[in-house]
PDB file of C-alpha atoms in Angstrom:
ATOM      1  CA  UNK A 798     -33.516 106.288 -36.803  1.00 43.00           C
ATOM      2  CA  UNK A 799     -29.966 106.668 -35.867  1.00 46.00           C
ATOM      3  CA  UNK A 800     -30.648 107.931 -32.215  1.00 48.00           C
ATOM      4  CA  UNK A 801     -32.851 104.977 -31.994  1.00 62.00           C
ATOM      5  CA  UNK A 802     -30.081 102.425 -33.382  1.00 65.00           C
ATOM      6  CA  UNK A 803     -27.775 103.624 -30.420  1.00 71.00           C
ATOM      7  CA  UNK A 804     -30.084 103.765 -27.949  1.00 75.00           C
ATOM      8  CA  UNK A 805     -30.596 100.012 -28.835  1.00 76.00           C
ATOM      9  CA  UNK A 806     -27.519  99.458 -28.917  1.00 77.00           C
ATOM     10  CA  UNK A 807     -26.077 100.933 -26.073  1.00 82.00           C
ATOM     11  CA  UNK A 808     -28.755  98.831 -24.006  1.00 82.00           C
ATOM     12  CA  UNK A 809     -27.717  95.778 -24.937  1.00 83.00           C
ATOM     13  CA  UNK A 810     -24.243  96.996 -24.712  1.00 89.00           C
ATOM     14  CA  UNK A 811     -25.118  97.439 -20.485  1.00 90.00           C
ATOM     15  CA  UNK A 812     -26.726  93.612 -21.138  1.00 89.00           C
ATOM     16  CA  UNK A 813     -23.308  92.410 -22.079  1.00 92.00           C
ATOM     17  CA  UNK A 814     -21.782  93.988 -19.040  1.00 94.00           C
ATOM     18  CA  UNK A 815     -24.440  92.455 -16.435  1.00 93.00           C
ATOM     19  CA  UNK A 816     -23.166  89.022 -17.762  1.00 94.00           C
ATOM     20  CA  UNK A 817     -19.942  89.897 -15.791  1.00 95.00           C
ATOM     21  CA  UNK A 818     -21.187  89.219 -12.459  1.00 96.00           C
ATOM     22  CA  UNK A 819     -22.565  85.964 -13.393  1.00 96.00           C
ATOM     23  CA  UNK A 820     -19.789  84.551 -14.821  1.00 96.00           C
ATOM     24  CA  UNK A 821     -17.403  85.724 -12.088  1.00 96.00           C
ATOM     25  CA  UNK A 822     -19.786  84.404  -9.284  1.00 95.00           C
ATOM     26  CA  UNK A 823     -19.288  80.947 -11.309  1.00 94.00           C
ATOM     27  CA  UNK A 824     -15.339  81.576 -11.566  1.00 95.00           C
ATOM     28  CA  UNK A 825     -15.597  82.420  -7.244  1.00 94.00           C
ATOM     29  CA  UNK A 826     -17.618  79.517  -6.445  1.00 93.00           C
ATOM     30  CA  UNK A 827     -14.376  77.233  -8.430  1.00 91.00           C
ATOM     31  CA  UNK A 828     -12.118  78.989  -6.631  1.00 91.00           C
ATOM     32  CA  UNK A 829     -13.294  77.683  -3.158  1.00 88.00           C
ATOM     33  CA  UNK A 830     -11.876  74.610  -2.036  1.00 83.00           C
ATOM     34  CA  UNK A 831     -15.140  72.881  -1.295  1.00 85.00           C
ATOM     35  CA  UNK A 832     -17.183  73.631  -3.884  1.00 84.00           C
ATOM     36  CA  UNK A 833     -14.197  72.599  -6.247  1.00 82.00           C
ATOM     37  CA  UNK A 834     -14.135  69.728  -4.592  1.00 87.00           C
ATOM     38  CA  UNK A 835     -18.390  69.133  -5.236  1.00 87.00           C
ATOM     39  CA  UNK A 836     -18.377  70.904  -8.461  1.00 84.00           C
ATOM     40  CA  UNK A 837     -22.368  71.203  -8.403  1.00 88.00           C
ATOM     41  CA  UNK A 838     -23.014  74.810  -9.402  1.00 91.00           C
ATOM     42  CA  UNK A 839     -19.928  76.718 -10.579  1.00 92.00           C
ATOM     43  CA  UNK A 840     -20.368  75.581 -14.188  1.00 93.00           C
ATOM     44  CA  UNK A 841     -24.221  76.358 -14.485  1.00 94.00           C
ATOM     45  CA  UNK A 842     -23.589  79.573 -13.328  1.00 96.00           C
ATOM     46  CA  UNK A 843     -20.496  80.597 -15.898  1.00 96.00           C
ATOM     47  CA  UNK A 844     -22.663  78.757 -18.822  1.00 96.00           C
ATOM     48  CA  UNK A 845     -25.512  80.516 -18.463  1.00 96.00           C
ATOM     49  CA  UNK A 846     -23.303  83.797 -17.963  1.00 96.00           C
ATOM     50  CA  UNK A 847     -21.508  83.233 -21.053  1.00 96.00           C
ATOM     51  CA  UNK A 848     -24.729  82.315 -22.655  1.00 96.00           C
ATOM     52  CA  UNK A 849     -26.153  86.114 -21.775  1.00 95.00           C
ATOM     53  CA  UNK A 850     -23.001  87.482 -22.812  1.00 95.00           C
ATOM     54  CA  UNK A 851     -23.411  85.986 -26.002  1.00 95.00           C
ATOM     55  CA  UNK A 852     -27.132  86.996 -26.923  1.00 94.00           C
ATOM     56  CA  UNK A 853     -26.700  90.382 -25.570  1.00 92.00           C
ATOM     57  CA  UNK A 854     -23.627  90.631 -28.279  1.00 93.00           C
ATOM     58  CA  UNK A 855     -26.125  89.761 -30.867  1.00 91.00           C
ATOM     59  CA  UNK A 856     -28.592  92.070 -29.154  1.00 88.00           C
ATOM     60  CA  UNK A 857     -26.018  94.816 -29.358  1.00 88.00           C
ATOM     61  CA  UNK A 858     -25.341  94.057 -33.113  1.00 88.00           C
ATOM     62  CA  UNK A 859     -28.853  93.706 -34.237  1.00 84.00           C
ATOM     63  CA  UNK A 860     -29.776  97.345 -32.490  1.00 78.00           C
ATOM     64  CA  UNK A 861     -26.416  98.973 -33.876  1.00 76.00           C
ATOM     65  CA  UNK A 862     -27.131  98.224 -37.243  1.00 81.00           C
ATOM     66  CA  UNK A 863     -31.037  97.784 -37.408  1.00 79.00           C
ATOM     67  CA  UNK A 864     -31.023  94.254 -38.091  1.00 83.00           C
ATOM     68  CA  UNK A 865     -34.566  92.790 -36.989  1.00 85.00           C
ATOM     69  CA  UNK A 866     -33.916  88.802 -37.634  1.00 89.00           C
ATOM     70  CA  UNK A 867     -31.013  89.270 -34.807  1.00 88.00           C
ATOM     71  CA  UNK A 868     -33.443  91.948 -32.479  1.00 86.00           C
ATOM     72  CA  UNK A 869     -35.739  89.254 -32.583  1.00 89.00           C
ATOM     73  CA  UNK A 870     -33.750  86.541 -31.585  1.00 91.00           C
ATOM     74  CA  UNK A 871     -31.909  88.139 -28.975  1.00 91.00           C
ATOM     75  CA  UNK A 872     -35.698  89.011 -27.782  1.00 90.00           C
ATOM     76  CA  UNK A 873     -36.267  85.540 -27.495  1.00 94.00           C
ATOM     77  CA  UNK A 874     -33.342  84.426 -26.347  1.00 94.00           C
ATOM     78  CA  UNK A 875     -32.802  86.914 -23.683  1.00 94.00           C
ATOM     79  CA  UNK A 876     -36.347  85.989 -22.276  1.00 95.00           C
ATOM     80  CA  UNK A 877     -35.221  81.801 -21.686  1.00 96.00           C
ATOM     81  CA  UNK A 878     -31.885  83.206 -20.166  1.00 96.00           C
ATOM     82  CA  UNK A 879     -33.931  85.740 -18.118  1.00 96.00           C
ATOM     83  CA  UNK A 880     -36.313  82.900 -16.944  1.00 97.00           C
ATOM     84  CA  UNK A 881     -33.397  80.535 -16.421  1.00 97.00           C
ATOM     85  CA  UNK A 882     -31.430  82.619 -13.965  1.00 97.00           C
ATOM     86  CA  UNK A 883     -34.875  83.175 -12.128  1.00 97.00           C
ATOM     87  CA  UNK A 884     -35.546  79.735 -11.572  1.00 97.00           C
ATOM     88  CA  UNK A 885     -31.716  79.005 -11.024  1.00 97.00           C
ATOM     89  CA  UNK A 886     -31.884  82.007  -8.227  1.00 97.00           C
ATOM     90  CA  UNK A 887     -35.279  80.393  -6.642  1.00 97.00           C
ATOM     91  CA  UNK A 888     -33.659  76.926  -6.629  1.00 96.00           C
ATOM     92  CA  UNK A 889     -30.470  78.167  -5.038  1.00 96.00           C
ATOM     93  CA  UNK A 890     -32.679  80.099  -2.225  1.00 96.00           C
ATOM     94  CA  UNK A 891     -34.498  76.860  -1.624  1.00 95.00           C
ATOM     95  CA  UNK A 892     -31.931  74.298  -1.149  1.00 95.00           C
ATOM     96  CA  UNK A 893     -29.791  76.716   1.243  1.00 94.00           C
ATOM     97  CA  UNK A 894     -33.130  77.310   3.668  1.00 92.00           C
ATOM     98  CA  UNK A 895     -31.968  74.878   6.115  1.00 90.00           C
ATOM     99  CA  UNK A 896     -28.987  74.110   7.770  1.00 86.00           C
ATOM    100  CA  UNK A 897     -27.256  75.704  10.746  1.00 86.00           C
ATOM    101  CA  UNK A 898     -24.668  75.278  13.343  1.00 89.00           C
ATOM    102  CA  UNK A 899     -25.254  74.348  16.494  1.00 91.00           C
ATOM    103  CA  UNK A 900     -23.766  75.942  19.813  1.00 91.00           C
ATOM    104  CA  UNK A 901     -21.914  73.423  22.162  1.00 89.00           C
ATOM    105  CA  UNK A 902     -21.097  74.320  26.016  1.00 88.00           C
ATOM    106  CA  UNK A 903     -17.885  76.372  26.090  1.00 88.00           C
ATOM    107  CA  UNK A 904     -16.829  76.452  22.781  1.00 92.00           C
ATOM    108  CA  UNK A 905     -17.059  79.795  20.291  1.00 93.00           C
ATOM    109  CA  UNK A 906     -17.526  76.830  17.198  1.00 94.00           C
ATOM    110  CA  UNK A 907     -20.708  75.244  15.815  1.00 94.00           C
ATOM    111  CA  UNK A 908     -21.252  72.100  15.162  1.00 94.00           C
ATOM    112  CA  UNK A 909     -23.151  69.968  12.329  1.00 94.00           C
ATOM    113  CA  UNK A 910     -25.609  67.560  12.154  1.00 93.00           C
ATOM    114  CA  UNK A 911     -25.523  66.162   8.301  1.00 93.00           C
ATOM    115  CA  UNK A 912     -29.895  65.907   8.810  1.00 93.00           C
ATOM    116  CA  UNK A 913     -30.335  70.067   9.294  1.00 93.00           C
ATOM    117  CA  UNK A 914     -29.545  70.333   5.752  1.00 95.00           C
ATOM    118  CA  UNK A 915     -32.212  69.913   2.329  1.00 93.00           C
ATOM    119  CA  UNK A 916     -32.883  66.801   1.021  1.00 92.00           C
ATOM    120  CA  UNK A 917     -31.184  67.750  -2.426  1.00 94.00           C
ATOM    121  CA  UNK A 918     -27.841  68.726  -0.422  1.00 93.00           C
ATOM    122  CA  UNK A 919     -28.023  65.757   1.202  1.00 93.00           C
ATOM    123  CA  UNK A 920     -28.068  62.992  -1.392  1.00 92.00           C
ATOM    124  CA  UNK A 921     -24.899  64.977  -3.168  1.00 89.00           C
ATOM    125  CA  UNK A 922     -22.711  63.537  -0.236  1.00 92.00           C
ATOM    126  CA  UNK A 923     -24.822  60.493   1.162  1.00 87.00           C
ATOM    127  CA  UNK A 924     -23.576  58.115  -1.804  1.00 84.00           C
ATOM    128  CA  UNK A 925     -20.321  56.619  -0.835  1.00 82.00           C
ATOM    129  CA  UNK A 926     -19.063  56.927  -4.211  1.00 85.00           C
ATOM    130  CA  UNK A 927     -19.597  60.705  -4.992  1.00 87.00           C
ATOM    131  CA  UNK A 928     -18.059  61.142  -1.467  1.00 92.00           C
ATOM    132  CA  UNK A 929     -15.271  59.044  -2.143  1.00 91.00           C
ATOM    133  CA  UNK A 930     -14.164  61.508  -5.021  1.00 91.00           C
ATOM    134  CA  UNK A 931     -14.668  64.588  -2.387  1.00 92.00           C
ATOM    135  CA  UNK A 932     -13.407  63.302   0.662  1.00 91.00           C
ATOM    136  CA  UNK A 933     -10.036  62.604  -1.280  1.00 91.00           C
ATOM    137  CA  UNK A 934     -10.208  66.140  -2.550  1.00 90.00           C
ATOM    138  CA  UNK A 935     -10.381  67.285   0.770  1.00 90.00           C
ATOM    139  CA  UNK A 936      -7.827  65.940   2.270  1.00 88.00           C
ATOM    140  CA  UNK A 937      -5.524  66.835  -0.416  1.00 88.00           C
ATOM    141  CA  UNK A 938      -5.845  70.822   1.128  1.00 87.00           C
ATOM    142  CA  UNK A 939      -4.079  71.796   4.003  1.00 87.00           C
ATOM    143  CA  UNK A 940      -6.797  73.315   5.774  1.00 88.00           C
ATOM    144  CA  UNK A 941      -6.739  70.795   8.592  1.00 90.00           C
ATOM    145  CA  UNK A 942      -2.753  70.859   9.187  1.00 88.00           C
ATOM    146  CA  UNK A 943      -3.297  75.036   9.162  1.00 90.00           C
ATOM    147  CA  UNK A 944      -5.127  74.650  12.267  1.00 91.00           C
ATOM    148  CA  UNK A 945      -1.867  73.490  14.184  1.00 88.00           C
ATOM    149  CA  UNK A 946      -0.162  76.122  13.486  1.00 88.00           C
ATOM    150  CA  UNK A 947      -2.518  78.886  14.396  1.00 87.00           C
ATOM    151  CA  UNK A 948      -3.615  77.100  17.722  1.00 90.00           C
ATOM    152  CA  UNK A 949      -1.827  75.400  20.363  1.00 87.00           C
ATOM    153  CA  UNK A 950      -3.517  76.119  23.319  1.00 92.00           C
ATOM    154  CA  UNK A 951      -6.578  74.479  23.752  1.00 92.00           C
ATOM    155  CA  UNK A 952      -8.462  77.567  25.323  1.00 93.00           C
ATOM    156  CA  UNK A 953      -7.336  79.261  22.395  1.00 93.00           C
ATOM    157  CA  UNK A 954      -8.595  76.477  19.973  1.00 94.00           C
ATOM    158  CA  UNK A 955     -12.235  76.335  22.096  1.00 94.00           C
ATOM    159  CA  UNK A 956     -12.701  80.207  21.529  1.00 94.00           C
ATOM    160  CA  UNK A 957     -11.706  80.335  18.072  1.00 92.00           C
ATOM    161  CA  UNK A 958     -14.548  80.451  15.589  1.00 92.00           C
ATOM    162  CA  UNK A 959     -13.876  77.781  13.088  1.00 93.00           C
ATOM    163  CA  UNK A 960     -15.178  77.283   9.381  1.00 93.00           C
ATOM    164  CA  UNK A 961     -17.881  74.820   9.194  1.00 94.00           C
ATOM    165  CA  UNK A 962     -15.749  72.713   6.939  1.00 93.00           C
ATOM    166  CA  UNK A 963     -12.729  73.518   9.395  1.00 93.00           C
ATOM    167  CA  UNK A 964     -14.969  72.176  12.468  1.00 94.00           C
ATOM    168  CA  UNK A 965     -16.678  69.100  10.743  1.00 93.00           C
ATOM    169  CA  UNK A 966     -13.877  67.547   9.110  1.00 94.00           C
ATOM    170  CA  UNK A 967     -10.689  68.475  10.871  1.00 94.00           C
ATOM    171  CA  UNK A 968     -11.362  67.534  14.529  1.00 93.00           C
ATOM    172  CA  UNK A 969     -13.758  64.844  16.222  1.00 92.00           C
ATOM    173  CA  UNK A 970     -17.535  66.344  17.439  1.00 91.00           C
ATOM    174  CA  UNK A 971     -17.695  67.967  20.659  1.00 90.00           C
ATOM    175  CA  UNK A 972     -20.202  65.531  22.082  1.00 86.00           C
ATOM    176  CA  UNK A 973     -17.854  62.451  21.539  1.00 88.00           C
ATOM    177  CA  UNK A 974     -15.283  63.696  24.580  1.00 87.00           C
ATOM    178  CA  UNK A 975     -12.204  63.551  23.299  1.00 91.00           C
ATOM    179  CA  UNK A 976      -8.877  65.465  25.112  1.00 92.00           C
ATOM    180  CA  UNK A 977      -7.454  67.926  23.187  1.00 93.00           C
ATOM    181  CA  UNK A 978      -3.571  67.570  22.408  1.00 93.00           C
ATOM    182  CA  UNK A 979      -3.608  69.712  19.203  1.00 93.00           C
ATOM    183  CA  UNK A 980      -6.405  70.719  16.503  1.00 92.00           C
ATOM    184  CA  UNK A 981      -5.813  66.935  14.147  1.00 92.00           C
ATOM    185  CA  UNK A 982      -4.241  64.998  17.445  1.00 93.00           C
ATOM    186  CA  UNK A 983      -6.963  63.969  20.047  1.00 94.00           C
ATOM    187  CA  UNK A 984      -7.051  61.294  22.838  1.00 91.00           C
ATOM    188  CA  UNK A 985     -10.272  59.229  22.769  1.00 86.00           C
ATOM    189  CA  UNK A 986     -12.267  58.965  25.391  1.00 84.00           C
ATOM    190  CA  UNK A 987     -12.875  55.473  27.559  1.00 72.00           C
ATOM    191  CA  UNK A 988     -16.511  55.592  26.434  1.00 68.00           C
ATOM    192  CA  UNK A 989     -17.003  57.023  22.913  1.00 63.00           C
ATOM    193  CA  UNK A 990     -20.364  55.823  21.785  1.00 66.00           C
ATOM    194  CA  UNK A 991     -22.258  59.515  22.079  1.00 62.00           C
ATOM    195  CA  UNK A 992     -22.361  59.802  18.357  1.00 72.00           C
ATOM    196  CA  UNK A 993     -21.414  57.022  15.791  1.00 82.00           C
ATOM    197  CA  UNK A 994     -19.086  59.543  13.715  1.00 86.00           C
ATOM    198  CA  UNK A 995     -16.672  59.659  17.631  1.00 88.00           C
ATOM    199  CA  UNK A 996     -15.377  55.785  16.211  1.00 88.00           C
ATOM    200  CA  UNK A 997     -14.754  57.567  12.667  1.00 89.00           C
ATOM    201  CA  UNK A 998     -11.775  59.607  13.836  1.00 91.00           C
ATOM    202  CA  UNK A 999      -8.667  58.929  13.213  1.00 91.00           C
ATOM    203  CA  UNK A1000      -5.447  60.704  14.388  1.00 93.00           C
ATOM    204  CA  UNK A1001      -4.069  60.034  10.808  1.00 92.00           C
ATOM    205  CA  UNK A1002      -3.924  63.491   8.989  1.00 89.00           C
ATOM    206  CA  UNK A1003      -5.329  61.799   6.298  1.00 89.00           C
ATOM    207  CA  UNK A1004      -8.054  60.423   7.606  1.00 91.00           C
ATOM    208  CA  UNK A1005      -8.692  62.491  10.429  1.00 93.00           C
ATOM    209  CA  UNK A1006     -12.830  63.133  10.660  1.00 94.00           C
ATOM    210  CA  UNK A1007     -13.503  62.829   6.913  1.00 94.00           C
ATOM    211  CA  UNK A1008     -15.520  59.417   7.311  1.00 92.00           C
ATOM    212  CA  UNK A1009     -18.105  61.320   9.810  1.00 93.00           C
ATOM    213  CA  UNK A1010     -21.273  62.894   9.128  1.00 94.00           C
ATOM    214  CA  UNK A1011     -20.089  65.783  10.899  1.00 94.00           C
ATOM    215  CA  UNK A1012     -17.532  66.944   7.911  1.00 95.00           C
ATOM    216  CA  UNK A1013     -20.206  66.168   5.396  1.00 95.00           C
ATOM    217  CA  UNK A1014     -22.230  68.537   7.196  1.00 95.00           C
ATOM    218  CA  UNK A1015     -19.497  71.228   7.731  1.00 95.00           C
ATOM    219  CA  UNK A1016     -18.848  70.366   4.195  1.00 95.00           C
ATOM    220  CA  UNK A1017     -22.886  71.474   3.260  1.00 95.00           C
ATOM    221  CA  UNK A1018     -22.811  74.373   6.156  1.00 95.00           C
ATOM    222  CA  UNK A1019     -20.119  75.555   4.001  1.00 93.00           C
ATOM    223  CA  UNK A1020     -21.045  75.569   0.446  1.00 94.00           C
ATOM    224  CA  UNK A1021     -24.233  76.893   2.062  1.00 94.00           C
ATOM    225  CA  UNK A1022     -22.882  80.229   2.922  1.00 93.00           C
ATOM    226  CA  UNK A1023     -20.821  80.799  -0.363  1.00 94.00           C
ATOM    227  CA  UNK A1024     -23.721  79.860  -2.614  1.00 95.00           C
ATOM    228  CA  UNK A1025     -26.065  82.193  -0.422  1.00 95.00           C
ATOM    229  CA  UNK A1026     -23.560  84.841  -1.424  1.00 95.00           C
ATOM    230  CA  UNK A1027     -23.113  83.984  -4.965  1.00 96.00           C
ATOM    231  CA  UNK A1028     -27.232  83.878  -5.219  1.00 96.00           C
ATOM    232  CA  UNK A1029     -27.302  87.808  -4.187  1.00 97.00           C
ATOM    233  CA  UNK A1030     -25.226  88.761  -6.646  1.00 96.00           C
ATOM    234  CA  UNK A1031     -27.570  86.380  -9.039  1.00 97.00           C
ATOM    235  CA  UNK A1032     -30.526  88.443  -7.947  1.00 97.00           C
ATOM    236  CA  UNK A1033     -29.133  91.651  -8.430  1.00 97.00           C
ATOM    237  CA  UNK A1034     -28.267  90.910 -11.820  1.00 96.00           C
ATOM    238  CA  UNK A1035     -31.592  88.958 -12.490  1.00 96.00           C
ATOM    239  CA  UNK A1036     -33.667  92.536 -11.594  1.00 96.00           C
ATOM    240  CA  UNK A1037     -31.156  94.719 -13.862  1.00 95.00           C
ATOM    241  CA  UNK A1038     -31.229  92.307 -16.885  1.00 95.00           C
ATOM    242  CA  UNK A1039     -35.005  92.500 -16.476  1.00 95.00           C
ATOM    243  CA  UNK A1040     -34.919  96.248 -16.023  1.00 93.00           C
ATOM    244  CA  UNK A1041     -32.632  96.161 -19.309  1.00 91.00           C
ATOM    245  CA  UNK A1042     -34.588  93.681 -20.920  1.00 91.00           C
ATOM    246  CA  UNK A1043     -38.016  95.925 -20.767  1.00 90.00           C
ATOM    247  CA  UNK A1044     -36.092  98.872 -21.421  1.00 85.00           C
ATOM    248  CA  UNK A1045     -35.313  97.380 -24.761  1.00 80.00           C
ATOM    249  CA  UNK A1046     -38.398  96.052 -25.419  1.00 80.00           C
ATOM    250  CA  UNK A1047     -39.846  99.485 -24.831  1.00 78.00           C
ATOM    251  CA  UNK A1048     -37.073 101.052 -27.161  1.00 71.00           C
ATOM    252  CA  UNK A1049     -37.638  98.837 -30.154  1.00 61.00           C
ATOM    253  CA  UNK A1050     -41.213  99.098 -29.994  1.00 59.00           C
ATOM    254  CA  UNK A1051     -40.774 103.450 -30.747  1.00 58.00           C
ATOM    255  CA  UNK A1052     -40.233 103.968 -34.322  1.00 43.00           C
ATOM    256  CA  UNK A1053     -39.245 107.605 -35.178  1.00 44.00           C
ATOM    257  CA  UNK A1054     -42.527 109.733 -36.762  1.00 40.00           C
ATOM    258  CA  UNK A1055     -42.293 113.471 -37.832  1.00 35.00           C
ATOM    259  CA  UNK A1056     -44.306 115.502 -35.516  1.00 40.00           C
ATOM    260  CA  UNK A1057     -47.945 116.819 -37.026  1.00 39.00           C
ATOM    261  CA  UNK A1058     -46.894 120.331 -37.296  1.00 40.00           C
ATOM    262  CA  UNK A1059     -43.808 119.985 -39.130  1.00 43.00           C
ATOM    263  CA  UNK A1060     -45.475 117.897 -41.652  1.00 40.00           C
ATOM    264  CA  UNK A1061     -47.910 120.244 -42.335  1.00 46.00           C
ATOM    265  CA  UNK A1062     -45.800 122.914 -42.322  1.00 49.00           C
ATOM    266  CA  UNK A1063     -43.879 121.169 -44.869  1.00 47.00           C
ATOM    267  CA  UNK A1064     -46.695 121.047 -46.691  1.00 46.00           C
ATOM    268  CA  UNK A1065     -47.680 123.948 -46.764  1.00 50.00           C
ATOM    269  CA  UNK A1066     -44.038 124.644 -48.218  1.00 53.00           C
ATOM    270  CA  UNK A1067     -44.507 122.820 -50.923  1.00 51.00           C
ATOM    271  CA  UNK A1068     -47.702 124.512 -51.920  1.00 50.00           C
ATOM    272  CA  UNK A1069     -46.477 127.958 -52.213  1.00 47.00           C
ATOM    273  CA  UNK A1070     -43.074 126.516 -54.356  1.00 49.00           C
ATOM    274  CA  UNK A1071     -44.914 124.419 -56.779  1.00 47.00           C
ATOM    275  CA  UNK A1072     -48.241 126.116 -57.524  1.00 44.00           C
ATOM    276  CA  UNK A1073     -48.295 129.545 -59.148  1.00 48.00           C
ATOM    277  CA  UNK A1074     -49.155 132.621 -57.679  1.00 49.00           C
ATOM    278  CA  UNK A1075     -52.915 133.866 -57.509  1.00 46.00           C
ATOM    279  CA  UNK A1076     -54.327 136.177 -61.025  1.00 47.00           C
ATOM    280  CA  UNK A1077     -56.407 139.078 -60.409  1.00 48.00           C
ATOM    281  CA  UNK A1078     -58.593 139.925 -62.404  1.00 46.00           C
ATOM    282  CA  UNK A1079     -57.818 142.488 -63.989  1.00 50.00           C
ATOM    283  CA  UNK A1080     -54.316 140.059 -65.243  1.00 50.00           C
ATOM    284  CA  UNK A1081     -57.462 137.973 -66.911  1.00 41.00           C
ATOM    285  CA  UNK A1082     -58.884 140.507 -68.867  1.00 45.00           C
ATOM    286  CA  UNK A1083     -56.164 141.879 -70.106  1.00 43.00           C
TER     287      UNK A1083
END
């Protein structure tokens, strides 16, 4: 019964430990500048991390010390977490299917078209008020005024292969014409009517291309890649917690039995200490 108690235990004790990656995934995705600035899936993904730290703790405690109300529960519990990341990991697979740069004649950059991109994605920055909130947060970084330090060459700045975000928000789309003076300073064109977001720059560092459809797009190309990371590491998880999950379920469902043999030999023990030795008979008649 012991061995079984720390086998338990020590299961659930590797549950606790898969919650890691979760919750660090969800402390990563904070971390970058655009998806603090969206704030869409960081804090599902350290809530339901914390969550799974917190039923595998009662998992752990209910093997440790054979307590079945709390095996059962973290049974349960485990099961709607286990489900939960699945369906979180599906979702996150499905909104990041579509979406993708786009090549441009000499330049090593892509560029963005905000319709490449899921439906879902979409209506997070289409409403002028939620982007509001975001474009302010992203001008706030100095990712754009970066770029003028690193480049000052425009050859250089044509072969250099941009963020999506970097691309999108901090210079005007190729297609629009503009003459390059440095990565935020551009000279407009005579005719700039090849794209509707070519009369949304602005040479002000503050405004700069954050009106256009383009940086909403870079903006989605973006958060695309970092939650396609962040979903791997999901996945991985998802198939050890299962793993975990049945090996528990297989563990708990074992309860310790004395082998057949021993029993009987114990049995037959007992016999020769408790009944009295066989009479001859001879012993009777005398």
């Amino acid at each position: 019964m012991a061995l079984s108690n720390n086998v338990i235990g020590a299961i659930n004790f590797v549950a606790m430990l898969l919650s890691i990656p979760i919750i660090g995934a969800g402390i990563w995705l904070a971390n970058q500048p655009d998806n603090s600035c969206v704030k869409i899936l960081q804090w599902p993904v350290i809530i339901l991390g914390v969550l799974i730290l917190l039923v595998a703790l009662a998992g752990f405690i209910g093997g440790f010390w054979r307590i079945p109300w709390l095996l059962i529960a973290y049974l349960v519990g485990m099961l709607i977490l286990i489900v939960l990341l699945a369906c979180l990991v599906v979702f996150i697979y499905m909104v990041t299917m579509r979406g993708s740069g786009h090549l441009e004649p000499s330049r090593a950059y892509l560029e963005y078209h905000l319709e490449d991109f899921s439906g879902w994605l979409q209506r997070r920055v289409r409403s002028s008020f939620k982007w509001e909130r975001i474009k302010l947060c992203l001008s706030s970084t100095d990712m754009c005024s970066q770029m003028n330090q690193s480049y000052t060459m425009a050859i250089d700045f044509f072969n250099s292969h941009l963020t999506p975000i970097e691309s999108g928000c901090c210079k005007p789309p190729t297609a629009c014409g503009y003459t390059f003076v440095n990565p935020t300073n551009w000279i407009a064109p005579i005719n700039n009517i090849a794209d509707p977001d070519c009369i949304q720059w602005s040479n002000d560092q503050m405004q700069l291309c954050y009106d256009c459809n383009s940086c909403k797009a870079g903006l989605l190309a973006n958060i695309k890649e970092e939650w396609r990371k962040a979903d791997i590491i999901l996945l991985i998880t998802l198939i050890a917690l299962i793993s975990v999950y049945l090996e528990n379920v297989k563990s708990g469902s074992k309860s310790p039995e004395i082998p057949v043999l021993e029993f009987e030999n114990k049995m037959a023990d007992s016999d020769t200490d408790t009944w009295p030795e066989k009479t001859s008979p001879n012993d009777l008649l005398t």
